[in-house]
Coordinates of C-alpha atoms in Angstrom, one line a residue:
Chain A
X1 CA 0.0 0.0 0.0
X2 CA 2.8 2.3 0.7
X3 CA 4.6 1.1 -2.1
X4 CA 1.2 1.9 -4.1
X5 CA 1.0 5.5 -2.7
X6 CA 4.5 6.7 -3.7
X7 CA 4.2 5.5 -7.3
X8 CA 0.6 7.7 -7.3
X9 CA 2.9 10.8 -6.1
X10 CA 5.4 10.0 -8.2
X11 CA 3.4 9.9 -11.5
X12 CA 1.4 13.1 -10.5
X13 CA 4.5 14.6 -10.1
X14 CA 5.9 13.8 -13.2
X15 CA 2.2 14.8 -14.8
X16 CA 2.6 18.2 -13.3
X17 CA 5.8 18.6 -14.7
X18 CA 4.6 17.8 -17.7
X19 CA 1.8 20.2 -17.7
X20 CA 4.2 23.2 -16.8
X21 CA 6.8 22.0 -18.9
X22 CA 3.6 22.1 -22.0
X23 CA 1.0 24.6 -21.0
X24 CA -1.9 24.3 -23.3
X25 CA -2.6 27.8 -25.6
X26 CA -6.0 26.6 -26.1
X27 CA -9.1 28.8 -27.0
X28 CA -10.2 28.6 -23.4
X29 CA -6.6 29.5 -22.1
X30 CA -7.1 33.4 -21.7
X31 CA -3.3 34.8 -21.3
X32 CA -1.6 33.2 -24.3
X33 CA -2.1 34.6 -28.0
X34 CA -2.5 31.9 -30.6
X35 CA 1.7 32.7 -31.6
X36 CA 2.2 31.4 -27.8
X37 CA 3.3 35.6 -26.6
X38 CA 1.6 36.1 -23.3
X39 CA 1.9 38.9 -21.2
X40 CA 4.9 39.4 -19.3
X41 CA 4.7 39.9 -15.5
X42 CA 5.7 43.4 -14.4
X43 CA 5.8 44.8 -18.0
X44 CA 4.1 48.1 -16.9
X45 CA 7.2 49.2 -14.6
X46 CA 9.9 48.5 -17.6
X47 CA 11.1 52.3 -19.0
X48 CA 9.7 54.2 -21.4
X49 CA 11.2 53.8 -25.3
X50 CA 8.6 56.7 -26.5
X51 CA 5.2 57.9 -26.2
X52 CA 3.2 58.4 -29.4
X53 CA -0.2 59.2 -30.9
X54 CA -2.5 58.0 -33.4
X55 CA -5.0 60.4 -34.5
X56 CA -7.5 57.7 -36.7
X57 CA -8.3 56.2 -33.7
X58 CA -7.7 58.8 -31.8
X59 CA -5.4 57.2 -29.1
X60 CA -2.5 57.9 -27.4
X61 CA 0.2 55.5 -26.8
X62 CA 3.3 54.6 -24.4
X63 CA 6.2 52.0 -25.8
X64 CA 8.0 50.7 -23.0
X65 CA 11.0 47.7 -23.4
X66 CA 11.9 45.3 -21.2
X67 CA 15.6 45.7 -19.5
X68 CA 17.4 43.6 -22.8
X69 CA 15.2 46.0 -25.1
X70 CA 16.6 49.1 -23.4
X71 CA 19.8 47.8 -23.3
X72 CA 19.5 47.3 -27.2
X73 CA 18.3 50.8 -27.6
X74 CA 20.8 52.9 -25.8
X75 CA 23.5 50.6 -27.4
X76 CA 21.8 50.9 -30.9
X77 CA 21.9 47.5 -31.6
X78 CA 20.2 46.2 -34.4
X79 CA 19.0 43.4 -34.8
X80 CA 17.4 43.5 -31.2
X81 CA 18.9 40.3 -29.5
X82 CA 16.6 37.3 -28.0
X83 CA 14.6 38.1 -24.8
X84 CA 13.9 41.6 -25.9
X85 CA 10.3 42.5 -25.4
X86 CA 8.5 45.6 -26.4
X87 CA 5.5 46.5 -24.6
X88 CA 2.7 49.0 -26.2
X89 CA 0.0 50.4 -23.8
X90 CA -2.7 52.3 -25.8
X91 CA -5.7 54.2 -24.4
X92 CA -8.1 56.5 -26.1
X93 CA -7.1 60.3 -25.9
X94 CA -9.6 62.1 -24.3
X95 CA -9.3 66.5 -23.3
X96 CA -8.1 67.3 -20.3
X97 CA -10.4 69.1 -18.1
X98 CA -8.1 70.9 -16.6
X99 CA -5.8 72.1 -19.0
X100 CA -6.8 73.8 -22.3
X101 CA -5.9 71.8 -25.2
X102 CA -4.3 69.5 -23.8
X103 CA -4.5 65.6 -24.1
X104 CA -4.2 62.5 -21.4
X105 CA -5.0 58.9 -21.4
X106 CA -8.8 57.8 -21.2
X107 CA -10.3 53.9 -21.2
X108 CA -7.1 51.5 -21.7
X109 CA -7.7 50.3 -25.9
X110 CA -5.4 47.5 -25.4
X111 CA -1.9 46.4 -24.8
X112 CA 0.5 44.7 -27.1
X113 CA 3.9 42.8 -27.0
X114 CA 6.6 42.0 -29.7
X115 CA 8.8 39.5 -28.3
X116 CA 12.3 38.8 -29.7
X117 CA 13.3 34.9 -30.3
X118 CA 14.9 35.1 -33.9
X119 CA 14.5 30.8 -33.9
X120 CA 11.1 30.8 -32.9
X121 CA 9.7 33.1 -34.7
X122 CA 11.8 33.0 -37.8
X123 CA 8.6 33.6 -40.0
X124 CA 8.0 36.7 -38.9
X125 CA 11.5 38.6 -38.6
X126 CA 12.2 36.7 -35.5
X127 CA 9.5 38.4 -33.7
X128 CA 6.2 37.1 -32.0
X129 CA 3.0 39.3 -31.7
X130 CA 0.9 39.7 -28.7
X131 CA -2.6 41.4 -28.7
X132 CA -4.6 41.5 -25.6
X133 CA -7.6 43.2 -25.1
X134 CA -9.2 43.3 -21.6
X135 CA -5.9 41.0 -20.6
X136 CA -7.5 38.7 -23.0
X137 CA -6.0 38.0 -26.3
X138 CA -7.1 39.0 -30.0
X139 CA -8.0 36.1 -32.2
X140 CA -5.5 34.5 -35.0
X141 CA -7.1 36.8 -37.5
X142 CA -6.4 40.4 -35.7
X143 CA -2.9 38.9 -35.3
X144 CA -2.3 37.7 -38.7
X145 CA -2.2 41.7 -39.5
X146 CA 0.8 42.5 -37.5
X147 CA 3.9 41.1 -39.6
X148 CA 3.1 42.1 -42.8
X149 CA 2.5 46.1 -41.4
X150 CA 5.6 45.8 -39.9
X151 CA 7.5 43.8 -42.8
X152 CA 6.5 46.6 -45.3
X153 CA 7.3 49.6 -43.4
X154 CA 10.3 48.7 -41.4
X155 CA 12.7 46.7 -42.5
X156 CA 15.5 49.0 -41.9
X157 CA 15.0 49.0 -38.1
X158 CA 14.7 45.1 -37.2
X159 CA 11.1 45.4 -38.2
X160 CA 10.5 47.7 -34.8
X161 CA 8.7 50.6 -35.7
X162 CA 9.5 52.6 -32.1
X163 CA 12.7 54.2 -31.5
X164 CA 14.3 56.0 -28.6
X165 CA 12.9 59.5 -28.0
X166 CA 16.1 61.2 -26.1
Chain B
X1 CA 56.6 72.6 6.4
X2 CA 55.1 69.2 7.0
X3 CA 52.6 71.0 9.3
X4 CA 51.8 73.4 7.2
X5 CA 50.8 71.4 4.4
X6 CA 48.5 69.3 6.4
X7 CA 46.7 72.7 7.5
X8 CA 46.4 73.4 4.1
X9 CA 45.0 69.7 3.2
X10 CA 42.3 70.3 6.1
X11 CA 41.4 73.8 5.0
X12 CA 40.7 72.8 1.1
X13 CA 39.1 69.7 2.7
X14 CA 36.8 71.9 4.8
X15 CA 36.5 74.1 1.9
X16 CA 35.0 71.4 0.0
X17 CA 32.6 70.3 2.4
X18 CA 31.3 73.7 2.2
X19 CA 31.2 73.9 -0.9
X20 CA 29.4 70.8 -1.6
X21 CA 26.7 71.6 1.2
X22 CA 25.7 74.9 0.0
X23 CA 25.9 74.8 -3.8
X24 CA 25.4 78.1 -5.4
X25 CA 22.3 78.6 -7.6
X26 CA 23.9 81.9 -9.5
X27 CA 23.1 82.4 -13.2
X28 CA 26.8 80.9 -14.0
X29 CA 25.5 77.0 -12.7
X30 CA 23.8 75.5 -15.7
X31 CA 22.4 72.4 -13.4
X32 CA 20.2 74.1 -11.0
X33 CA 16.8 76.1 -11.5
X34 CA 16.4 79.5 -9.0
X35 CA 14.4 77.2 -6.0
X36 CA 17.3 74.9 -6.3
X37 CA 15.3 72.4 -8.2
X38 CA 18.2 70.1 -10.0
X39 CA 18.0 67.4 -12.7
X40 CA 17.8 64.1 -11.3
X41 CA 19.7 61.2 -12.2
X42 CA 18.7 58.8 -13.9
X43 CA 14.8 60.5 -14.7
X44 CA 15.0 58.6 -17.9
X45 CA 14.9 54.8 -16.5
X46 CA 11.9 56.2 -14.2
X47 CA 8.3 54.2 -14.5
X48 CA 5.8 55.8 -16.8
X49 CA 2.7 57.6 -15.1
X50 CA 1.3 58.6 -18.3
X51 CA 1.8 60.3 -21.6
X52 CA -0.1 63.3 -23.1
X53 CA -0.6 65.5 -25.6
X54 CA -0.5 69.3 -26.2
X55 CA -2.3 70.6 -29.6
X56 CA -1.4 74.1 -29.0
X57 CA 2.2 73.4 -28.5
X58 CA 2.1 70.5 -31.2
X59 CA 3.9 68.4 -28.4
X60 CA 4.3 64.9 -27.2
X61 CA 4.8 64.1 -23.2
X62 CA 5.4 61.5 -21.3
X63 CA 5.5 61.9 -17.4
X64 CA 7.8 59.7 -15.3
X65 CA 7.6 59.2 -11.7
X66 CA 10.9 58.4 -8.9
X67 CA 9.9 55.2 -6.6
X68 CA 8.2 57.3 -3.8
X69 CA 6.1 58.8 -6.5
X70 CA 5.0 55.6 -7.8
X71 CA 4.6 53.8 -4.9
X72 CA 2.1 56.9 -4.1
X73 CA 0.8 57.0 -6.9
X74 CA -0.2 53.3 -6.8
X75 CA -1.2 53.3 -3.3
X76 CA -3.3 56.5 -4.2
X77 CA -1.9 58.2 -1.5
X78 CA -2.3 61.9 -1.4
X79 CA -0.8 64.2 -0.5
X80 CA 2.6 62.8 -2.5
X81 CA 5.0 62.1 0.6
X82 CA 8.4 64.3 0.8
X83 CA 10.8 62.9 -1.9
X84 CA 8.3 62.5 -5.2
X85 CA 9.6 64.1 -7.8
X86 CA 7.7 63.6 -11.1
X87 CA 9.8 64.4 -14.5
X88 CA 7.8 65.6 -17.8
X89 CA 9.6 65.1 -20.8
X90 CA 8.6 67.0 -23.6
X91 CA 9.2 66.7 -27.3
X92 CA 7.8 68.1 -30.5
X93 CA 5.2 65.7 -32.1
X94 CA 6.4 65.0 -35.9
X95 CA 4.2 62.6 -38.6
X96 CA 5.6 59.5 -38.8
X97 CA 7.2 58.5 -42.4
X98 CA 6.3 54.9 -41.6
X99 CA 3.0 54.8 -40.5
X100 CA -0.3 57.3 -41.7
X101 CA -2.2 59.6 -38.9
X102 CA 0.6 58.5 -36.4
X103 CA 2.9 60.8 -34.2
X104 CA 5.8 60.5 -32.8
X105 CA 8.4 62.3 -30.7
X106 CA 10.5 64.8 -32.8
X107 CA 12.9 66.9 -30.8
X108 CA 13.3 67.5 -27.3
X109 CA 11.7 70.5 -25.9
X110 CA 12.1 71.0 -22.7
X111 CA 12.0 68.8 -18.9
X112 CA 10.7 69.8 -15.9
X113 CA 10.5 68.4 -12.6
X114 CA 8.5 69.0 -9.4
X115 CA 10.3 67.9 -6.3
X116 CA 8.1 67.4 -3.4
X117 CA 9.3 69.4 -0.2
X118 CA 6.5 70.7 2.4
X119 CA 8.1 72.3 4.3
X120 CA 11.2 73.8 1.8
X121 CA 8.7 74.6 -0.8
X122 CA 5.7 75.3 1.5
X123 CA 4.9 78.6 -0.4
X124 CA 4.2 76.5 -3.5
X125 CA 2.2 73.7 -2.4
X126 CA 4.9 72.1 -0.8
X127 CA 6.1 71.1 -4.8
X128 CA 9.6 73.1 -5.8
X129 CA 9.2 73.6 -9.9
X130 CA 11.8 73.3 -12.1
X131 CA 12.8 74.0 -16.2
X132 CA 15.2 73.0 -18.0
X133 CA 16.1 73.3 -21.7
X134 CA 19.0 71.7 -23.4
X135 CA 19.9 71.0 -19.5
X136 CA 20.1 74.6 -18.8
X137 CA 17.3 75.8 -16.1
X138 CA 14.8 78.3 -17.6
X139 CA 15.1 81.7 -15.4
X140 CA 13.0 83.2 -12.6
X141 CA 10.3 84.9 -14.6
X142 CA 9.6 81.6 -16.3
X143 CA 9.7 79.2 -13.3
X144 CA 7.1 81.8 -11.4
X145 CA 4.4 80.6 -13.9
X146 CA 4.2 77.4 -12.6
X147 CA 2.9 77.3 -9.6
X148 CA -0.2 79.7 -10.8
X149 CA -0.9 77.3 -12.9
X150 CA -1.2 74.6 -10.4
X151 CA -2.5 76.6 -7.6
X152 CA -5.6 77.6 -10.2
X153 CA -6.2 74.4 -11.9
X154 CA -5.6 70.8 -9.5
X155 CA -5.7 72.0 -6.1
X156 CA -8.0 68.4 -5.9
X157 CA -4.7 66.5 -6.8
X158 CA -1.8 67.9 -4.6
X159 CA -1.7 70.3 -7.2
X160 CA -0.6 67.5 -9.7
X161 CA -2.0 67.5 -13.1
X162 CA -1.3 63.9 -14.2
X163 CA -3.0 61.0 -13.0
X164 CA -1.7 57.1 -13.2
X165 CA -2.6 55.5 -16.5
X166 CA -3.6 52.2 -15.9

């Protein structure tokens, strides 16, 4: 009986190793986008690459990098090496009341990560796309958009679009 | 001789100390604004509160925060504790080439702090103001218009315009 009981542990152990080791990006699984990208603990205290504004949708932005990413930057070096992430906050812009003409954040739109791993994600200038909305992520379609934007407009800067407002 | 010298040592060493402990805010020192308001290190690696937006300037911001501010900030505690300083960093807001109706940062304008003293700054909300352009403080006459501004407009807010974007 004993004997019985170890083996039990010992094979749930071994499954739960096997289930961190393999976590499921399944339709029900509500942190990973379909490329496998989630969102990265702690990503809203990393520095700030630039701010920037998009007046179609009438948003204002905030691009921040994880500690690699920044590294890269200040260092200007292209291509951006594996474990760089890119974080982009976006919330609509609404007036301040406040301050005459002036513009500040309003309902969070979304946030979005490119994450470097030039092996993984080979297909797509070594970079994988994260969308979430609501902390929940966009579907395959919304993030079949992102490479080819990004693969026709800037191929001269690693495919990265932001660079480092001094 | 020997004697003397080692007066002299302790003198220049004394001298120093001085020195160092009451630094002097003339016109000639390029690193300090009239309240004694100085640029500090490192602003750039600070957290992001928030970015904004300035039509009638045609400027880009973002607004970066020391720890104490954060963790204020975050804990919504107000008033800001001694030792917040807040850092806006302002550039012009230039079309991207790369991507239509988007804006970036173009060049620097201008940064400014506010350094959270009550009791050195208690004439100005307990906030000491300070300009800087090109790292050269902006003189008296401009630095008296901030705390107008302030007084008049987010006396809700510890006198601080910018709230957390989350």
């Amino acid at each position: 009986m004993r004997r019985y009981a170890s083996t039990v542990v010992v094979l749930l152990a071994a499954a739960g190793v096997l289930f961190s080791a393999f976590p499921a990006a399944t339709a029900s699984d509500l942190s990973v986008a379909p490329n496998g990208v989630t969102i990265p603990k702690g990503y809203r205290n990393w520095q700030v690459v630039a701010p920037s504004q998009r007046d179609d949708k009438d948003e204002i932005r905030v691009i921040l990098g994880n500690g690699i990413a920044m590294k890269a930057y200040r260092a200007k070096q292209l291509p951006f090496p594996d474990g760089a992430i890119l974080a982009k906050l976006a919330w609509k812009r609404v007036k301040s009341a406040e301050f005459d003409n002036t513009f500040v954040p309003g309902e969070p739109q979304r946030i979005e990560f490119v994450v470097k791993d030039a092996k993984k994600y080979a297909g797509t200038g070594g970079w994988g796309f994260g969308r979430f909305v609501d902390g929940k992520p966009a579907d395959e379609k919304q993030h079949a958009t992102c490479w080819p934007c990004h693969e026709a407009n800037v191929k001269g800067h690693d495919w990265v679009f932001t660079r480092y407002a001094r």
